[in-house]
């Protein structure tokens, strides 16, 4: 019996789950692995699943797929659109959608495992398939490592993974070196002195302090980072006050920072801290601001030799022009923790899910950014074919390239 991957994808898409809550998804993965006769373990790093296909001791290839959805209300209008709700960590009831394509990642992984298990006479070695929770929190890989995945399963010689992206369906995007940025999420608290809105002179106004800080932070990238370098400073959340005639006592900013490497990271972080402290001082704050790092992700760096080798394998499998260099993405990933902790190479590639005609039309009209929904958009809607098939094939080709 072969898996019906389209039905599997639609079912996963209809039933997305938030990070570390992927119990239904993990159960479906486990049920299919059971049907395929593949050894597996559930509950690894809370909701993770690890599957192992043993066909000789070496080499050991790890394949990784993430499983979580996002608190996004789906607006694709698809017949199989999600209407799911979930409870976020703050206890809020939120809509949930597979707006990043992790449902496609799981589908492709199960399809690839089925094919690899059925062709064991054509390869040798061991495949460890990692179904990871909570990529969107940036903490699922770490949870699985803390649960001992590197000690409990055959240690990898290479870690491979893939992500769906708004390229034309069938196309692959990968580059040697830095493929995705490092990132830090910071919470900044600014402390003023509250009071009556009619008597600003008797207060230290954290709203004005926050506004000045947000504006000044914009000058880090525009005035202080070398124009040839890449960095992002985004203030994604700003909260202060409850009422028009009360000057509040504090303001909270949440920042998302991105950079290609640790040097740039240190420089940007130092400048953010300098701006935050100086703006508080300029406002006359009596209590210095606090800056807390909520999460920190390393850059996703593709091993140069392995990436060159894999690009050749993809081109010979899918034809010349099937692989493009998509440039460095300013998004971030936690997949590289597996390779970093193991001290082995990583290759992480992207594959397209956009209707090729729609993509070509938007490109011709120079409207790619507005007309082609990206990951995390409520309109993110990969075409089913050939996206599913290509996602399976890329994993199989990549695994086979590095297996015996
Ligand atoms: Zn995402
Ligand atoms: Zn994602």
CSV table of C-alpha atoms and ligand atoms in Angstrom, one decimal:
chain,number,residue,atom,x,y,z
A,1,UNK,CA,0.0,0.0,0.0
A,2,UNK,CA,1.4,3.4,-0.9
A,3,UNK,CA,0.6,6.6,1.1
A,4,UNK,CA,-1.9,9.0,-0.4
A,5,UNK,CA,0.2,12.1,0.0
A,6,UNK,CA,-2.3,14.6,-1.3
A,7,UNK,CA,-4.9,13.3,1.2
A,8,UNK,CA,-2.3,13.4,4.0
A,9,UNK,CA,-1.3,17.0,3.1
A,10,UNK,CA,-4.9,18.2,3.0
A,11,UNK,CA,-5.6,16.5,6.4
A,12,UNK,CA,-2.6,18.1,8.0
A,13,UNK,CA,-3.4,21.5,6.4
A,14,UNK,CA,-7.0,21.3,7.8
A,15,UNK,CA,-5.7,20.5,11.3
A,16,UNK,CA,-2.7,22.7,12.1
A,17,UNK,CA,-1.4,22.8,15.7
A,18,UNK,CA,0.6,25.4,17.5
A,19,UNK,CA,4.2,24.9,18.6
A,20,UNK,CA,4.7,22.1,21.2
A,21,UNK,CA,1.1,21.2,20.8
A,22,UNK,CA,1.6,19.0,17.7
A,23,UNK,CA,0.1,15.9,19.2
A,24,UNK,CA,-2.4,15.1,16.5
A,25,UNK,CA,0.3,15.6,13.8
A,26,UNK,CA,2.8,13.5,15.7
A,27,UNK,CA,0.1,10.8,16.0
A,28,UNK,CA,-0.5,10.8,12.3
A,29,UNK,CA,3.2,10.6,11.6
A,30,UNK,CA,3.5,7.7,14.1
A,31,UNK,CA,0.5,5.8,12.5
A,32,UNK,CA,2.1,6.1,9.0
A,33,UNK,CA,5.5,5.0,10.2
A,34,UNK,CA,3.8,2.0,11.9
A,35,UNK,CA,2.1,1.1,8.6
A,36,UNK,CA,5.4,1.5,6.7
A,37,UNK,CA,7.1,-0.8,9.2
A,38,UNK,CA,9.6,1.9,10.2
A,39,UNK,CA,11.1,2.0,13.7
A,40,UNK,CA,10.2,5.2,15.6
A,41,UNK,CA,9.8,6.9,19.0
A,42,UNK,CA,7.3,9.5,20.0
A,43,UNK,CA,7.4,12.2,22.6
A,44,UNK,CA,11.0,13.2,21.9
A,45,UNK,CA,11.4,16.8,23.0
A,46,UNK,CA,7.7,17.0,24.1
A,47,UNK,CA,5.9,16.3,20.8
A,48,UNK,CA,8.8,15.3,18.5
A,49,UNK,CA,9.0,12.0,16.6
A,50,UNK,CA,12.2,10.2,15.5
A,51,UNK,CA,12.2,7.4,12.9
A,52,UNK,CA,15.2,5.2,12.1
A,53,UNK,CA,15.8,3.1,9.0
A,54,UNK,CA,18.8,0.8,9.6
A,55,UNK,CA,20.4,-0.6,6.5
A,56,UNK,CA,24.1,-0.8,7.5
A,57,UNK,CA,26.0,1.2,10.1
A,58,UNK,CA,27.4,4.0,8.0
A,59,UNK,CA,27.0,6.6,6.7
A,60,UNK,CA,24.3,8.1,8.9
A,61,UNK,CA,22.1,10.7,7.3
A,62,UNK,CA,19.7,12.8,9.3
A,63,UNK,CA,16.6,14.3,7.6
A,64,UNK,CA,14.6,16.9,9.4
A,65,UNK,CA,11.0,18.2,9.0
A,66,UNK,CA,9.3,20.6,11.3
A,67,UNK,CA,5.6,20.2,12.2
A,68,UNK,CA,4.1,23.3,13.8
A,69,UNK,CA,1.5,25.8,12.5
A,70,UNK,CA,1.1,29.5,13.3
A,71,UNK,CA,-1.4,31.8,15.0
A,72,UNK,CA,-2.7,33.1,11.7
A,73,UNK,CA,-6.3,33.2,10.4
A,74,UNK,CA,-6.3,31.5,7.0
A,75,UNK,CA,-7.8,33.6,4.2
A,76,UNK,CA,-6.8,31.5,1.2
A,77,UNK,CA,-10.4,30.5,0.4
A,78,UNK,CA,-9.3,27.0,-0.4
A,79,UNK,CA,-11.8,24.2,0.1
A,80,UNK,CA,-9.4,22.7,2.6
A,81,UNK,CA,-8.6,25.9,4.4
A,82,UNK,CA,-8.0,25.7,8.1
A,83,UNK,CA,-10.7,26.9,10.6
A,84,UNK,CA,-8.7,25.5,13.5
A,85,UNK,CA,-8.3,27.4,16.8
A,86,UNK,CA,-5.7,27.0,19.5
A,87,UNK,CA,-4.5,28.3,22.8
A,88,UNK,CA,-1.3,30.3,22.7
A,89,UNK,CA,1.2,30.3,25.6
A,90,UNK,CA,-0.4,33.5,27.1
A,91,UNK,CA,-3.8,31.6,27.2
A,92,UNK,CA,-5.4,33.4,24.3
A,93,UNK,CA,-7.8,31.7,22.0
A,94,UNK,CA,-6.2,32.2,18.5
A,95,UNK,CA,-6.8,31.0,14.9
A,96,UNK,CA,-4.2,28.5,13.7
A,97,UNK,CA,-2.9,27.9,10.1
A,98,UNK,CA,-0.1,26.1,8.4
A,99,UNK,CA,1.1,29.4,7.0
A,100,UNK,CA,4.7,28.3,6.8
A,101,UNK,CA,4.2,25.0,4.9
A,102,UNK,CA,5.4,22.7,7.7
A,103,UNK,CA,2.4,20.5,6.7
A,104,UNK,CA,4.2,20.1,3.3
A,105,UNK,CA,7.4,19.3,5.1
A,106,UNK,CA,5.8,16.5,7.0
A,107,UNK,CA,4.1,15.1,3.9
A,108,UNK,CA,7.3,15.2,1.9
A,109,UNK,CA,9.2,13.5,4.7
A,110,UNK,CA,6.7,10.6,5.0
A,111,UNK,CA,6.7,10.2,1.2
A,112,UNK,CA,10.5,10.1,1.1
A,113,UNK,CA,10.8,7.6,4.0
A,114,UNK,CA,8.3,5.3,2.2
A,115,UNK,CA,10.4,5.4,-0.9
A,116,UNK,CA,13.7,5.0,0.9
A,117,UNK,CA,12.3,2.1,2.9
A,118,UNK,CA,11.1,0.4,-0.3
A,119,UNK,CA,14.5,0.7,-2.1
A,120,UNK,CA,16.8,-0.5,0.7
A,121,UNK,CA,18.6,-2.8,-1.8
A,122,UNK,CA,19.8,0.4,-3.6
A,123,UNK,CA,21.5,2.1,-0.7
A,124,UNK,CA,23.3,1.4,2.6
A,125,UNK,CA,23.7,3.2,5.9
A,126,UNK,CA,21.2,4.6,8.4
A,127,UNK,CA,18.5,7.2,8.0
A,128,UNK,CA,17.4,9.1,11.0
A,129,UNK,CA,14.2,11.2,10.3
A,130,UNK,CA,13.5,14.0,12.8
A,131,UNK,CA,10.0,15.3,13.0
A,132,UNK,CA,10.6,18.4,15.0
A,133,UNK,CA,8.2,20.5,17.0
A,134,UNK,CA,8.1,24.2,17.7
A,135,UNK,CA,10.4,25.5,14.9
A,136,UNK,CA,8.3,28.7,15.0
A,137,UNK,CA,9.4,29.3,18.6
A,138,UNK,CA,13.0,28.6,17.6
A,139,UNK,CA,13.2,26.1,20.5
A,140,UNK,CA,12.0,22.7,19.1
A,141,UNK,CA,15.4,21.5,17.9
A,142,UNK,CA,17.0,22.5,21.3
A,143,UNK,CA,14.2,20.6,23.1
A,144,UNK,CA,15.0,17.4,21.1
A,145,UNK,CA,18.7,17.8,21.7
A,146,UNK,CA,18.0,18.3,25.4
A,147,UNK,CA,16.0,15.0,25.2
A,148,UNK,CA,19.2,13.3,24.0
A,149,UNK,CA,18.6,12.7,20.3
A,150,UNK,CA,22.3,12.8,19.6
A,151,UNK,CA,23.1,10.2,22.2
A,152,UNK,CA,20.0,7.9,21.8
A,153,UNK,CA,20.1,7.6,18.0
A,154,UNK,CA,22.9,7.0,15.5
A,155,UNK,CA,25.0,10.2,15.3
A,156,UNK,CA,24.8,12.0,12.0
A,157,UNK,CA,27.5,12.3,9.4
A,158,UNK,CA,25.4,15.0,7.8
A,159,UNK,CA,22.1,16.8,8.6
A,160,UNK,CA,19.8,17.6,5.7
A,161,UNK,CA,16.5,19.6,5.7
A,162,UNK,CA,14.3,21.6,3.4
A,163,UNK,CA,11.7,24.4,3.5
A,164,UNK,CA,8.9,25.4,1.3
A,165,UNK,CA,9.3,28.9,-0.2
A,166,UNK,CA,7.6,31.2,-2.8
A,167,UNK,CA,9.7,30.0,-5.8
A,168,UNK,CA,8.0,28.4,-8.8
A,169,UNK,CA,6.8,24.9,-7.9
A,170,UNK,CA,9.5,22.5,-8.9
A,171,UNK,CA,12.4,24.9,-8.5
A,172,UNK,CA,15.0,24.5,-5.8
A,173,UNK,CA,16.9,27.3,-4.1
A,174,UNK,CA,20.2,26.6,-2.3
A,175,UNK,CA,23.5,28.3,-1.8
A,176,UNK,CA,26.8,27.3,-0.1
A,177,UNK,CA,27.6,29.4,3.0
A,178,UNK,CA,25.1,31.5,4.9
A,179,UNK,CA,21.7,30.5,3.7
A,180,UNK,CA,19.7,32.1,6.5
A,181,UNK,CA,20.4,34.8,9.0
A,182,UNK,CA,21.1,34.6,12.7
A,183,UNK,CA,18.5,36.3,14.8
A,184,UNK,CA,17.8,37.5,18.3
A,185,UNK,CA,14.4,38.4,19.9
A,186,UNK,CA,14.7,41.1,22.6
A,187,UNK,CA,12.3,42.5,25.1
A,188,UNK,CA,13.2,46.1,26.1
A,189,UNK,CA,11.5,47.7,29.1
A,190,UNK,CA,11.7,51.5,29.5
A,191,UNK,CA,10.9,52.9,32.9
A,192,UNK,CA,9.5,56.4,33.4
A,193,UNK,CA,7.4,58.0,36.1
A,194,UNK,CA,3.7,57.9,35.7
A,195,UNK,CA,1.2,60.7,36.5
A,196,UNK,CA,-1.6,62.8,35.3
A,197,UNK,CA,-1.8,63.5,31.5
A,198,UNK,CA,-2.4,67.2,32.3
A,199,UNK,CA,0.9,67.5,34.2
A,200,UNK,CA,3.6,66.1,31.9
A,201,UNK,CA,6.3,68.1,33.7
A,202,UNK,CA,5.8,66.1,36.8
A,203,UNK,CA,6.3,62.8,35.0
A,204,UNK,CA,9.0,61.0,32.9
A,205,UNK,CA,6.9,60.0,29.9
A,206,UNK,CA,7.8,56.4,28.7
A,207,UNK,CA,5.6,56.9,25.6
A,208,UNK,CA,7.8,59.6,24.3
A,209,UNK,CA,10.8,57.7,25.4
A,210,UNK,CA,9.6,54.6,23.5
A,211,UNK,CA,8.8,56.7,20.4
A,212,UNK,CA,12.2,58.3,20.3
A,213,UNK,CA,13.8,54.9,20.9
A,214,UNK,CA,12.0,53.3,18.0
A,215,UNK,CA,12.9,56.1,15.6
A,216,UNK,CA,16.6,56.1,16.7
A,217,UNK,CA,16.8,52.3,16.4
A,218,UNK,CA,16.0,52.8,12.6
A,219,UNK,CA,19.3,54.6,12.2
A,220,UNK,CA,21.4,51.6,13.2
A,221,UNK,CA,20.9,49.9,9.8
A,222,UNK,CA,20.6,53.1,7.8
A,223,UNK,CA,23.6,55.0,9.3
A,224,UNK,CA,25.8,52.5,11.2
A,225,UNK,CA,25.8,49.2,9.3
A,226,UNK,CA,28.1,49.1,6.2
A,227,UNK,CA,25.7,49.3,3.2
A,228,UNK,CA,27.4,46.2,1.8
A,229,UNK,CA,26.3,44.2,4.8
A,230,UNK,CA,22.9,42.8,5.7
A,231,UNK,CA,21.1,43.6,9.0
A,232,UNK,CA,17.5,44.0,10.1
A,233,UNK,CA,16.3,45.9,13.2
A,234,UNK,CA,12.5,45.5,13.5
A,235,UNK,CA,10.4,46.7,16.4
A,236,UNK,CA,7.4,44.4,16.1
A,237,UNK,CA,5.6,45.3,19.3
A,238,UNK,CA,5.2,48.4,21.4
A,239,UNK,CA,3.0,48.6,24.5
A,240,UNK,CA,2.4,51.4,27.0
A,241,UNK,CA,-0.5,53.0,28.8
A,242,UNK,CA,-4.2,52.3,29.3
A,243,UNK,CA,-5.9,55.7,29.0
A,244,UNK,CA,-5.5,59.1,27.3
A,245,UNK,CA,-5.1,61.1,30.5
A,246,UNK,CA,-2.7,58.9,32.4
A,247,UNK,CA,1.0,59.0,31.6
A,248,UNK,CA,2.1,55.4,32.3
A,249,UNK,CA,5.1,54.3,34.3
A,250,UNK,CA,6.7,52.1,31.7
A,251,UNK,CA,6.8,51.0,28.0
A,252,UNK,CA,7.7,47.6,26.5
A,253,UNK,CA,9.2,47.1,23.1
A,254,UNK,CA,9.8,43.8,21.3
A,255,UNK,CA,12.6,43.7,18.8
A,256,UNK,CA,13.6,41.2,16.1
A,257,UNK,CA,17.2,41.5,14.9
A,258,UNK,CA,18.8,39.7,11.9
A,259,UNK,CA,22.4,39.4,10.7
A,260,UNK,CA,24.6,37.0,8.7
A,261,UNK,CA,27.2,36.2,11.3
A,262,UNK,CA,28.4,36.6,14.9
A,263,UNK,CA,30.6,39.7,14.2
A,264,UNK,CA,27.6,41.6,12.8
A,265,UNK,CA,25.5,40.3,15.6
A,266,UNK,CA,27.8,41.7,18.3
A,267,UNK,CA,28.0,45.1,16.5
A,268,UNK,CA,24.2,45.4,16.1
A,269,UNK,CA,23.5,44.3,19.6
A,270,UNK,CA,26.0,46.8,21.1
A,271,UNK,CA,24.4,49.6,19.1
A,272,UNK,CA,20.9,48.6,20.1
A,273,UNK,CA,21.9,48.7,23.7
A,274,UNK,CA,23.7,52.0,23.3
A,275,UNK,CA,20.6,53.6,21.7
A,276,UNK,CA,18.1,52.2,24.3
A,277,UNK,CA,20.3,53.4,27.2
A,278,UNK,CA,21.0,56.8,25.7
A,279,UNK,CA,17.4,57.5,24.8
A,280,UNK,CA,16.4,56.6,28.4
A,281,UNK,CA,19.1,58.9,29.7
A,282,UNK,CA,18.0,61.7,27.2
A,283,UNK,CA,14.5,61.4,28.7
A,284,UNK,CA,15.8,61.7,32.2
A,285,UNK,CA,14.9,58.2,33.2
A,286,UNK,CA,15.7,57.5,36.9
A,287,UNK,CA,15.7,53.7,36.4
A,288,UNK,CA,17.8,52.3,33.6
A,289,UNK,CA,16.0,50.2,30.9
A,290,UNK,CA,16.2,46.4,30.9
A,291,UNK,CA,17.1,44.4,27.8
A,292,UNK,CA,16.2,40.6,27.9
A,293,UNK,CA,17.1,38.1,25.1
A,294,UNK,CA,14.0,36.0,24.6
A,295,UNK,CA,15.6,33.7,21.9
A,296,UNK,CA,18.7,33.6,19.9
A,297,UNK,CA,19.3,31.6,16.7
A,298,UNK,CA,22.6,31.0,14.9
A,299,UNK,CA,23.0,31.6,11.2
A,300,UNK,CA,22.0,28.6,9.0
A,301,UNK,CA,25.3,27.9,7.2
A,302,UNK,CA,25.4,25.4,4.4
A,303,UNK,CA,28.6,23.3,4.2
A,304,UNK,CA,30.3,24.4,0.9
A,305,UNK,CA,31.5,21.0,-0.3
A,306,UNK,CA,28.3,19.2,0.6
A,307,UNK,CA,26.1,21.9,-1.0
A,308,UNK,CA,28.1,21.8,-4.3
A,309,UNK,CA,27.8,18.1,-4.4
A,310,UNK,CA,24.0,18.2,-3.6
A,311,UNK,CA,23.4,21.0,-6.2
A,312,UNK,CA,25.0,18.7,-8.8
A,313,UNK,CA,22.8,15.8,-7.7
A,314,UNK,CA,19.7,17.9,-7.9
A,315,UNK,CA,20.6,19.2,-11.4
A,316,UNK,CA,21.3,15.7,-12.7
A,317,UNK,CA,17.9,14.5,-11.2
A,318,UNK,CA,15.8,17.5,-12.2
A,319,UNK,CA,17.6,19.2,-15.1
A,320,UNK,CA,19.8,22.2,-15.7
A,321,UNK,CA,18.1,25.4,-14.3
A,322,UNK,CA,16.2,23.5,-11.6
A,323,UNK,CA,18.5,24.9,-8.9
A,324,UNK,CA,18.9,28.7,-8.3
A,325,UNK,CA,20.9,30.6,-5.7
A,326,UNK,CA,18.1,32.4,-3.8
A,327,UNK,CA,20.6,34.6,-1.9
A,328,UNK,CA,20.7,34.7,1.9
A,329,UNK,CA,17.3,34.8,3.5
A,330,UNK,CA,16.8,37.1,6.5
A,331,UNK,CA,14.5,34.6,8.1
A,332,UNK,CA,16.1,32.3,10.7
A,333,UNK,CA,15.9,28.6,11.5
A,334,UNK,CA,16.8,26.3,14.4
A,335,UNK,CA,17.7,23.3,12.2
A,336,UNK,CA,21.4,24.0,12.4
A,337,UNK,CA,21.5,23.2,16.1
A,338,UNK,CA,21.4,19.5,15.2
A,339,UNK,CA,24.5,19.9,12.9
A,340,UNK,CA,26.3,22.3,15.2
A,341,UNK,CA,25.9,20.1,18.3
A,342,UNK,CA,27.0,17.0,16.3
A,343,UNK,CA,29.9,19.0,14.7
A,344,UNK,CA,28.9,17.8,11.2
A,345,UNK,CA,27.9,19.5,7.9
A,346,UNK,CA,24.4,20.8,7.2
A,347,UNK,CA,22.7,21.4,3.9
A,348,UNK,CA,19.3,23.2,4.1
A,349,UNK,CA,17.6,24.0,0.9
A,350,UNK,CA,14.3,25.6,-0.3
A,351,UNK,CA,11.8,24.3,-2.8
A,352,UNK,CA,9.1,26.2,-4.5
A,353,UNK,CA,5.3,25.9,-4.2
A,354,UNK,CA,4.0,28.7,-6.3
A,355,UNK,CA,2.0,28.1,-9.5
A,356,UNK,CA,4.8,28.7,-12.2
A,357,UNK,CA,2.4,30.7,-14.4
A,358,UNK,CA,1.3,33.0,-11.6
A,359,UNK,CA,5.0,33.4,-10.6
A,360,UNK,CA,6.1,34.3,-14.2
A,361,UNK,CA,3.2,36.8,-14.5
A,362,UNK,CA,4.0,38.5,-11.2
A,363,UNK,CA,7.7,38.6,-12.1
A,364,UNK,CA,7.0,40.2,-15.5
A,365,UNK,CA,4.7,42.8,-13.8
A,366,UNK,CA,7.3,43.4,-11.1
A,367,UNK,CA,4.7,42.5,-8.5
A,368,UNK,CA,6.3,39.4,-6.8
A,369,UNK,CA,6.3,41.1,-3.4
A,370,UNK,CA,2.7,42.1,-3.5
A,371,UNK,CA,1.1,39.3,-5.6
A,372,UNK,CA,2.8,36.1,-4.4
A,373,UNK,CA,2.0,35.4,-0.7
A,374,UNK,CA,5.0,34.5,1.3
A,375,UNK,CA,5.4,32.2,4.3
A,376,UNK,CA,3.4,33.5,7.3
A,377,UNK,CA,0.9,35.2,5.1
A,378,UNK,CA,-2.9,34.4,5.6
A,379,UNK,CA,-2.9,33.8,1.8
A,380,UNK,CA,0.0,31.3,1.7
A,381,UNK,CA,-1.3,28.5,-0.5
A,382,UNK,CA,1.2,26.3,-2.2
A,383,UNK,CA,-0.1,24.4,-5.2
A,384,UNK,CA,-0.3,20.7,-4.4
A,385,UNK,CA,1.4,19.5,-7.6
A,386,UNK,CA,4.2,19.2,-8.4
A,387,UNK,CA,5.1,20.6,-4.9
A,388,UNK,CA,4.4,17.4,-3.0
A,389,UNK,CA,6.2,15.2,-5.6
A,390,UNK,CA,9.2,17.5,-5.7
A,391,UNK,CA,9.4,17.7,-1.9
A,392,UNK,CA,9.6,13.9,-1.8
A,393,UNK,CA,12.1,13.6,-4.6
A,394,UNK,CA,14.5,16.3,-3.2
A,395,UNK,CA,14.7,14.4,0.1
A,396,UNK,CA,15.2,11.1,-1.6
A,397,UNK,CA,17.9,12.5,-4.0
A,398,UNK,CA,19.6,14.2,-1.1
A,399,UNK,CA,19.6,11.3,1.2
A,400,UNK,CA,20.8,8.9,-1.5
A,401,UNK,CA,23.6,11.3,-2.4
A,402,UNK,CA,25.1,11.0,1.1
A,403,UNK,CA,24.1,7.4,1.8
A,404,UNK,CA,26.3,4.5,0.6
B,1,LIG,ZN1,7.8,30.1,9.7
B,2,LIG,ZN1,8.9,27.5,8.5
